[in-house]
mmCIF file of C-alpha atoms in Angstrom:
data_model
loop_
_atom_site.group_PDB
_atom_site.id
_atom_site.type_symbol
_atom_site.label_atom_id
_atom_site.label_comp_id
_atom_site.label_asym_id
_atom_site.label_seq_id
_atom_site.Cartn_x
_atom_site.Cartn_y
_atom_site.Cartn_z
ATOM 1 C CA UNK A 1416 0.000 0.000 0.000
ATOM 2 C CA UNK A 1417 1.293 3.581 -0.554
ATOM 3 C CA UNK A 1418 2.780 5.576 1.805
ATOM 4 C CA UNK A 1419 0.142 8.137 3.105
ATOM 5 C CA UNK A 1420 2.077 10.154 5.411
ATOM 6 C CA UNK A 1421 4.234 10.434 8.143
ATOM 7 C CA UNK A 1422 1.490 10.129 11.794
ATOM 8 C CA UNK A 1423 2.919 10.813 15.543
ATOM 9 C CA UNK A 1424 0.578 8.659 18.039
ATOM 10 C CA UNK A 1425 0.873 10.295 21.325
ATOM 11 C CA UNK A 1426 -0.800 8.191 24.539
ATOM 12 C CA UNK A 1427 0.776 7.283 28.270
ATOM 13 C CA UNK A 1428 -1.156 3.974 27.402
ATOM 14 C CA UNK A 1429 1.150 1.669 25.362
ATOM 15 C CA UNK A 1430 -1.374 -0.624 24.423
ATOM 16 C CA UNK A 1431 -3.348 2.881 22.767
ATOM 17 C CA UNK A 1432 -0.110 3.699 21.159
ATOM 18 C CA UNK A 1433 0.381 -0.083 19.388
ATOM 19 C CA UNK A 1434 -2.978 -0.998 18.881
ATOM 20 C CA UNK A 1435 -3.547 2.709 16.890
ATOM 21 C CA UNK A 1436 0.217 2.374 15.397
ATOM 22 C CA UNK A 1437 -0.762 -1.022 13.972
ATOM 23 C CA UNK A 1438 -4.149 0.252 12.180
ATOM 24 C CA UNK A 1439 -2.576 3.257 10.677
ATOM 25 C CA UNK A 1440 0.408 0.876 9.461
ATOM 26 C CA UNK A 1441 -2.375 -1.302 7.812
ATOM 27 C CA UNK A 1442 -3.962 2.127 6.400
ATOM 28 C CA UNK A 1443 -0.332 2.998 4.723
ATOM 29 C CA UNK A 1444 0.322 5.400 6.897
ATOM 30 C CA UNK A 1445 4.468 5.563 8.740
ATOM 31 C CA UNK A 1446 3.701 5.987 12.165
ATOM 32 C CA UNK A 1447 6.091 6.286 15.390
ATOM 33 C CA UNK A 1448 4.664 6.513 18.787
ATOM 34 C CA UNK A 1449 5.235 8.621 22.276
ATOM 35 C CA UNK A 1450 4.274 7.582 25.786
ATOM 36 C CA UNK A 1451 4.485 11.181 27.239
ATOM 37 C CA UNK A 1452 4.225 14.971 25.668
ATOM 38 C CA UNK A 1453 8.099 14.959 26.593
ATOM 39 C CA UNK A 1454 8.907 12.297 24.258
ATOM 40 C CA UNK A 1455 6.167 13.756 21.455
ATOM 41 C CA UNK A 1456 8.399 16.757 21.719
ATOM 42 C CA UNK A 1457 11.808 15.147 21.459
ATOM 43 C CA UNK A 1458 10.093 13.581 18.100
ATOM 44 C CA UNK A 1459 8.963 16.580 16.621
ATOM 45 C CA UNK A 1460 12.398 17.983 16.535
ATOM 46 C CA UNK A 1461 13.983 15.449 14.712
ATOM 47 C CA UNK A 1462 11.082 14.478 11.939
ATOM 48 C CA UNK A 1463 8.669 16.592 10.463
ATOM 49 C CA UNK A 1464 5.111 15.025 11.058
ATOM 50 C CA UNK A 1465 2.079 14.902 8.533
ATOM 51 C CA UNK A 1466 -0.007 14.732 11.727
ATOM 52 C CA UNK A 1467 -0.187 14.284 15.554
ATOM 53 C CA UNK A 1468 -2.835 12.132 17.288
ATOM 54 C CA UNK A 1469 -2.383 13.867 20.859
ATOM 55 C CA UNK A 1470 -4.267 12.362 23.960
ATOM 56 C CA UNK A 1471 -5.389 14.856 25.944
ATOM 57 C CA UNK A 1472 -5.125 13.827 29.461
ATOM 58 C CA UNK A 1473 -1.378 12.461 30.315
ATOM 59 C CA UNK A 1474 0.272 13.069 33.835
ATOM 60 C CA UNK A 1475 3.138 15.544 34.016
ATOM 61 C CA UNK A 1476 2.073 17.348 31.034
ATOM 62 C CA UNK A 1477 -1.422 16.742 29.296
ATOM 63 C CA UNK A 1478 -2.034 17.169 25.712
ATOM 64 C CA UNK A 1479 -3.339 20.667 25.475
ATOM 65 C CA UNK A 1480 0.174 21.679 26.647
ATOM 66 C CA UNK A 1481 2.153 19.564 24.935
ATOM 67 C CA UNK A 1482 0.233 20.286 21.662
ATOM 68 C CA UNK A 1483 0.834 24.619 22.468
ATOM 69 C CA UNK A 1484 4.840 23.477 22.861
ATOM 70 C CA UNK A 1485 4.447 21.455 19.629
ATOM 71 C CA UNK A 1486 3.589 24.406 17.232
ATOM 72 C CA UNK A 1487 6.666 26.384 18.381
ATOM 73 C CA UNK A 1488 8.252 23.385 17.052
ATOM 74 C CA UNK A 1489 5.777 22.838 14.324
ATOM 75 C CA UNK A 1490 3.466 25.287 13.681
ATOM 76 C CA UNK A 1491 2.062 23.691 10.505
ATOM 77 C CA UNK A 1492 1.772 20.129 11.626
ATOM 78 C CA UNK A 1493 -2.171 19.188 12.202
ATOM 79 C CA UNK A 1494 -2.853 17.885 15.278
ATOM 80 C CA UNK A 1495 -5.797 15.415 16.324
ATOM 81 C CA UNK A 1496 -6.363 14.862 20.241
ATOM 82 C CA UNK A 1497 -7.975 11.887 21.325
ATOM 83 C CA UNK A 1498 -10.026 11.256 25.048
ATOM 84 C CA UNK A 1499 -11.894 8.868 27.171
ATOM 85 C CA UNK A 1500 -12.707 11.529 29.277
ATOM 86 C CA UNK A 1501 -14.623 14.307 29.507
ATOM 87 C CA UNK A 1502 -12.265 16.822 30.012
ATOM 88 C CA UNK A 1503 -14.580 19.770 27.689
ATOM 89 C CA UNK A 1504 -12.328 22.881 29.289
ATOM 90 C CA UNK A 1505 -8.922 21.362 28.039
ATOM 91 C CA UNK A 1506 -10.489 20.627 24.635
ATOM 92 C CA UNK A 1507 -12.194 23.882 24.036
ATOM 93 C CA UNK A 1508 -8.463 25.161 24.838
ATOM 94 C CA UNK A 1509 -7.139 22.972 22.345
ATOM 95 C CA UNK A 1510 -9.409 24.163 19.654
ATOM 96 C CA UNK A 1511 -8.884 28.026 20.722
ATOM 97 C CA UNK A 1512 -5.417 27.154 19.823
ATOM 98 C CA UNK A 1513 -5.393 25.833 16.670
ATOM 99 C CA UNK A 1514 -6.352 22.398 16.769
ATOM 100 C CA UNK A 1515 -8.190 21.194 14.181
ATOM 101 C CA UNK A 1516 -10.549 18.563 15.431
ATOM 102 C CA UNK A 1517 -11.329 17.051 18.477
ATOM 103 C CA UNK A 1518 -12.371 12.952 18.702
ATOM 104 C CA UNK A 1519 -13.368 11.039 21.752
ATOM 105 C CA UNK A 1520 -12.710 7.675 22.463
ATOM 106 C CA UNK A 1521 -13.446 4.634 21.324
ATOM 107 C CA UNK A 1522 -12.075 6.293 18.259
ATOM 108 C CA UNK A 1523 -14.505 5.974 15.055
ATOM 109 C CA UNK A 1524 -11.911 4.741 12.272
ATOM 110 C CA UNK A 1525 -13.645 6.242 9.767
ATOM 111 C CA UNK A 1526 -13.992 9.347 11.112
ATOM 112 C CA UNK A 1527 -10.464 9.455 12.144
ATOM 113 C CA UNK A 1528 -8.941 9.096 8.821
ATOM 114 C CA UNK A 1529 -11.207 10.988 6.716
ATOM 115 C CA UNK A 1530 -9.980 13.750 9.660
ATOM 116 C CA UNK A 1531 -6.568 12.903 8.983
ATOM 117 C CA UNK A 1532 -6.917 13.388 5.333
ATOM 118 C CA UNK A 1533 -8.927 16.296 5.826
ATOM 119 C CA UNK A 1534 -6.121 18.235 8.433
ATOM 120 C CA UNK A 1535 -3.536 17.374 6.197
ATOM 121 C CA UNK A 1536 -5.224 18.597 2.735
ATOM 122 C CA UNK A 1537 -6.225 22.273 4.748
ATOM 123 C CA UNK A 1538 -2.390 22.257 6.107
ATOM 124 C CA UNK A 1539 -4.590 22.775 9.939
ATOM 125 C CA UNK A 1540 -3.782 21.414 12.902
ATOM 126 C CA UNK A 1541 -5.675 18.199 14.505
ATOM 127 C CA UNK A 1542 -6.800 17.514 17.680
ATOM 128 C CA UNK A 1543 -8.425 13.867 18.532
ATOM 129 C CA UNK A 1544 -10.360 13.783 22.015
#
């Protein structure tokens, strides 16, 4: 399958980060993974990313955060942030600014890429809650 793009799955919950890193894989996407905003950082300054799925809630530093340190970084890259919980402040934050989207969990597949396709075709940023 062709190569769709280039997809940073951020989650503190490994299992999230293989079990979403194995479906994009099977949708053609290249996809590398971070357990904490840290390491999502760290990432984003050594490959440019066609788009971030960014969960919201992580200890130390949540998403929201890590996703306003990200666009110093990469101000272009579209990010999606993804949540179980209802955590409405952090994503009305999120989409103040910049993100494009916001997606809770259990994540729709469908939705999710046509959201993907449709963050990286307007060049906006992504947010999956």
């Amino acid at each position: 399958m062709a190569d769709k793009g280039n997809i940073l799955v951020v989650d503190d919950d490994a299992d999230i980060c293989e079990t979403l890193k194995d479906i994009l894989e099977m949708e053609g996407y290249e996809v590398a993974t971070a357990l904490d905003g840290f390491k999502a950082l760290e990432a984003a300054k050594e490959t440019k990313f066609d788009a971030v799925l960014m969960d919201v809630k992580m200890p130390v530093m949540n998403g929201v955060e890590t996703f306003k340190k990200l666009k110093e970084i990469s101000p272009g890259t579209p990010v999606i942030m993804v949540s179980a919980y209802a955590v409405n402040d952090l994503i009305k934050e999120a989409l103040r600014e910049g993100a494009f989207a916001a997606l809770q969990k259990p994540i729709d597949f469908d939705l999710l890429f046509s959201t993907i396709e449709e963050a990286r075709g307007n060049g906006g940023l992504v947010l999956v809650v």
